[in-house]
């Protein structure tokens, strides 16, 4: 399964967000946004399934490439987009469509 959205500039960031919701920024390895865990799961458990172009959560006119991953947590497969916005600062998005 691959999810793909593209955006080029300005208002395009809002268009790309039509299928994704931001979970904000996280420091490297801290506060896993997909559950109540305080640390991120081992990266070897993440399965890359595609990529998407989405805006920086704080600066919607800045479009970045995010890798899309799946991970199994507590018997549930979760899909999310993940990208490094600055050294040690990562943004997370989750799909809004089923």
XYZ file of N, CA and C in Angstrom:
294
model
N 0.848 -1.174 0.000
C 0.000 0.000 0.000
C 0.890 1.232 0.000
N 0.724 2.107 -0.964
C 1.472 3.353 -1.005
C 0.496 4.513 -1.004
N 0.781 5.496 -0.179
C -0.010 6.712 -0.156
C 0.873 7.803 -0.730
N 0.309 8.605 -1.605
C 1.102 9.644 -2.225
C 0.292 10.919 -2.354
N 0.877 11.997 -1.923
C 0.297 13.324 -2.133
C 1.446 14.223 -2.543
N 1.168 15.190 -3.370
C 2.232 16.095 -3.774
C 1.783 17.532 -3.594
N 2.741 18.391 -3.390
C 2.464 19.815 -3.244
C 3.668 20.573 -3.761
N 3.445 21.738 -4.319
C 4.571 22.471 -4.869
C 4.911 23.738 -4.100
N 3.932 24.527 -3.659
C 4.271 25.746 -2.937
C 3.033 26.382 -2.322
N 3.257 27.306 -1.380
C 2.195 28.123 -0.789
C 0.954 27.369 -0.382
N -0.165 27.683 -1.014
C -1.446 27.064 -0.682
C -1.438 25.573 -0.963
N -0.460 25.119 -1.721
C -0.375 23.689 -2.008
C -0.179 22.886 -0.737
N 0.448 23.499 0.270
C 0.609 22.820 1.548
C -0.731 22.458 2.141
N -1.706 23.341 2.006
C -3.044 23.060 2.509
C -3.690 21.940 1.706
N -3.444 21.902 0.397
C -3.989 20.834 -0.441
C -3.411 19.486 -0.021
N -2.107 19.423 0.214
C -1.467 18.175 0.616
C -2.008 17.689 1.951
N -2.399 18.607 2.802
C -2.905 18.240 4.123
C -4.293 17.619 4.070
N -4.931 17.623 2.922
C -6.294 17.103 2.827
C -6.383 15.655 3.293
N -5.330 14.868 3.145
C -5.355 13.460 3.522
C -4.466 13.118 4.712
N -3.881 14.121 5.345
C -2.949 13.890 6.438
C -3.190 14.879 7.575
N -2.981 14.425 8.806
C -3.103 15.287 9.991
C -1.760 15.313 10.714
N -1.323 16.498 11.080
C -0.048 16.648 11.773
C -0.168 16.217 13.231
N 0.860 15.498 13.684
C 0.992 15.180 15.108
C 2.057 16.058 15.746
N 2.532 17.043 14.984
C 3.506 17.998 15.506
C 4.939 17.503 15.424
N 5.791 18.198 16.155
C 7.226 17.942 16.159
C 7.604 17.165 17.419
N 8.653 16.359 17.302
C 9.191 15.608 18.433
C 10.714 15.667 18.383
N 11.336 15.687 19.566
C 12.789 15.576 19.646
C 13.180 14.128 19.370
N 14.362 13.929 18.860
C 14.853 12.610 18.466
C 14.653 11.573 19.569
N 13.800 10.579 19.295
C 13.616 9.450 20.192
C 12.685 9.655 21.369
N 12.142 10.847 21.552
C 11.323 11.123 22.737
C 9.852 11.308 22.391
N 8.981 10.902 23.294
C 7.533 11.108 23.171
C 6.973 10.564 21.865
N 6.845 9.255 21.790
C 6.294 8.587 20.609
C 4.870 9.070 20.386
N 4.569 9.718 19.255
C 3.258 10.348 19.059
C 2.104 9.394 18.731
N 2.389 8.117 18.458
C 1.336 7.191 18.058
C 0.744 6.408 19.220
N 1.305 6.589 20.413
C 0.776 5.922 21.607
C 1.264 6.690 22.832
N 1.085 6.103 23.988
C 1.513 6.750 25.233
C 2.969 6.475 25.580
N 3.694 5.794 24.702
C 5.089 5.461 24.981
C 5.940 6.717 25.066
N 6.937 6.693 25.924
C 7.821 7.849 26.074
C 9.037 7.768 25.160
N 9.298 6.589 24.587
C 10.414 6.434 23.662
C 9.924 5.817 22.362
N 10.614 6.105 21.275
C 10.246 5.560 19.973
C 10.590 4.082 19.912
N 9.775 3.285 19.189
C 10.119 1.878 18.974
C 11.405 1.769 18.149
N 12.066 0.652 18.284
C 13.286 0.409 17.531
C 13.026 0.634 16.042
N 13.900 1.404 15.400
C 13.716 1.761 13.993
C 13.653 0.527 13.092
N 14.272 -0.585 13.518
C 14.256 -1.796 12.695
C 12.844 -2.376 12.560
N 11.905 -1.940 13.411
C 10.519 -2.407 13.347
C 9.669 -1.583 12.375
N 10.190 -0.450 11.907
C 9.457 0.413 10.986
C 9.588 -0.164 9.574
N 8.498 -0.241 8.832
C 8.524 -0.715 7.445
C 8.178 0.452 6.516
N 9.153 0.860 5.697
C 8.915 1.972 4.765
C 8.024 1.475 3.638
N 6.931 2.224 3.372
C 5.985 1.799 2.333
C 5.766 2.863 1.257
N 6.419 4.008 1.368
C 6.252 5.033 0.349
C 6.765 6.381 0.811
N 6.324 7.415 0.117
C 6.707 8.781 0.484
C 5.574 9.722 0.132
N 5.619 10.888 0.742
C 4.609 11.911 0.510
C 5.275 13.271 0.713
N 4.786 14.289 0.031
C 5.289 15.650 0.211
C 4.257 16.428 1.009
N 4.677 16.927 2.168
C 3.791 17.626 3.101
C 4.493 18.860 3.643
N 3.724 19.792 4.186
C 4.343 20.997 4.733
C 4.959 20.768 6.112
N 5.918 21.604 6.421
C 6.457 21.680 7.780
C 5.280 22.019 8.692
N 5.124 21.363 9.844
C 3.962 21.622 10.707
C 3.808 23.080 11.150
N 4.914 23.790 11.288
C 4.837 25.186 11.743
C 4.908 26.195 10.607
N 5.387 25.782 9.449
C 5.581 26.685 8.310
C 4.970 26.040 7.068
N 3.686 26.223 6.863
C 2.956 25.508 5.817
C 3.450 25.782 4.402
N 4.172 26.865 4.194
C 4.679 27.149 2.850
C 5.945 26.343 2.533
N 6.544 25.711 3.538
C 7.736 24.882 3.329
C 7.302 23.431 3.126
N 7.505 22.914 1.920
C 7.100 21.556 1.593
C 8.317 20.631 1.707
N 8.133 19.507 2.394
C 9.212 18.545 2.632
C 8.775 17.155 2.190
N 9.757 16.315 1.889
C 9.488 14.912 1.591
C 9.482 14.139 2.906
N 8.432 13.363 3.111
C 8.305 12.505 4.284
C 8.272 11.055 3.819
N 8.941 10.178 4.537
C 8.805 8.748 4.285
C 7.553 8.264 5.002
N 6.842 7.321 4.377
C 5.657 6.727 4.984
C 6.048 5.356 5.515
N 5.664 5.096 6.751
C 6.004 3.842 7.414
C 4.769 3.159 7.969
N 4.902 1.847 8.169
C 3.949 1.057 8.940
C 4.701 0.518 10.146
N 3.994 0.359 11.243
C 4.561 -0.283 12.419
C 3.427 -0.996 13.134
N 3.714 -2.155 13.693
C 2.719 -2.897 14.464
C 2.917 -2.589 15.940
N 1.857 -2.095 16.564
C 1.876 -1.812 17.999
C 0.635 -2.420 18.630
N 0.844 -3.267 19.607
C -0.272 -3.898 20.319
C -1.247 -4.575 19.361
N -0.720 -5.230 18.325
C -1.556 -5.951 17.381
C -2.268 -5.089 16.357
N -1.953 -3.789 16.327
C -2.579 -2.862 15.389
C -1.507 -2.307 14.456
N -1.763 -2.364 13.147
C -0.835 -1.768 12.188
C -1.143 -0.285 12.072
N -0.137 0.524 12.335
C -0.288 1.978 12.264
C 0.538 2.507 11.102
N -0.026 3.466 10.367
C 0.644 4.108 9.235
C 0.911 5.550 9.622
N 2.107 6.027 9.290
C 2.458 7.413 9.599
C 3.523 7.908 8.637
N 3.585 9.222 8.494
C 4.633 9.876 7.706
C 5.590 10.539 8.693
N 6.880 10.490 8.368
C 7.927 10.916 9.288
C 8.999 11.645 8.506
N 9.419 12.802 8.992
C 10.478 13.535 8.324
C 11.269 14.389 9.291
N 12.572 14.544 9.003
C 13.439 15.376 9.827
C 13.343 16.816 9.333
N 12.883 17.710 10.197
C 12.698 19.115 9.829
C 13.917 19.961 10.181
N 14.640 19.557 11.203
C 15.865 20.225 11.627
C 16.689 19.174 12.366
N 17.973 19.419 12.606
C 18.768 18.407 13.302
C 18.124 18.019 14.641
N 17.743 16.743 14.742
C 17.132 16.248 15.975
C 15.673 16.610 16.148
N 15.054 17.271 15.163
C 13.644 17.658 15.236
C 12.851 16.987 14.134
N 11.866 16.178 14.498
C 11.131 15.362 13.543
C 9.644 15.678 13.572
N 9.030 15.624 12.400
C 7.586 15.846 12.279
C 6.914 14.524 11.948
N 5.704 14.369 12.476
C 4.900 13.181 12.230
C 3.545 13.588 11.690
N 3.049 12.816 10.732
C 1.693 12.962 10.205
C 1.046 11.584 10.197
N -0.282 11.558 10.317
C -1.043 10.317 10.161
C -2.090 10.547 9.087
N -2.446 9.495 8.337
C -3.474 9.650 7.298
C -4.837 9.901 7.930
N -5.635 10.723 7.271
C -6.975 11.005 7.773
C -8.034 10.171 7.076
N -7.676 9.572 5.930
C -8.630 8.713 5.228
C -8.415 7.266 5.661
N -9.484 6.484 5.664
C -9.369 5.085 6.128
C -8.545 4.227 5.200
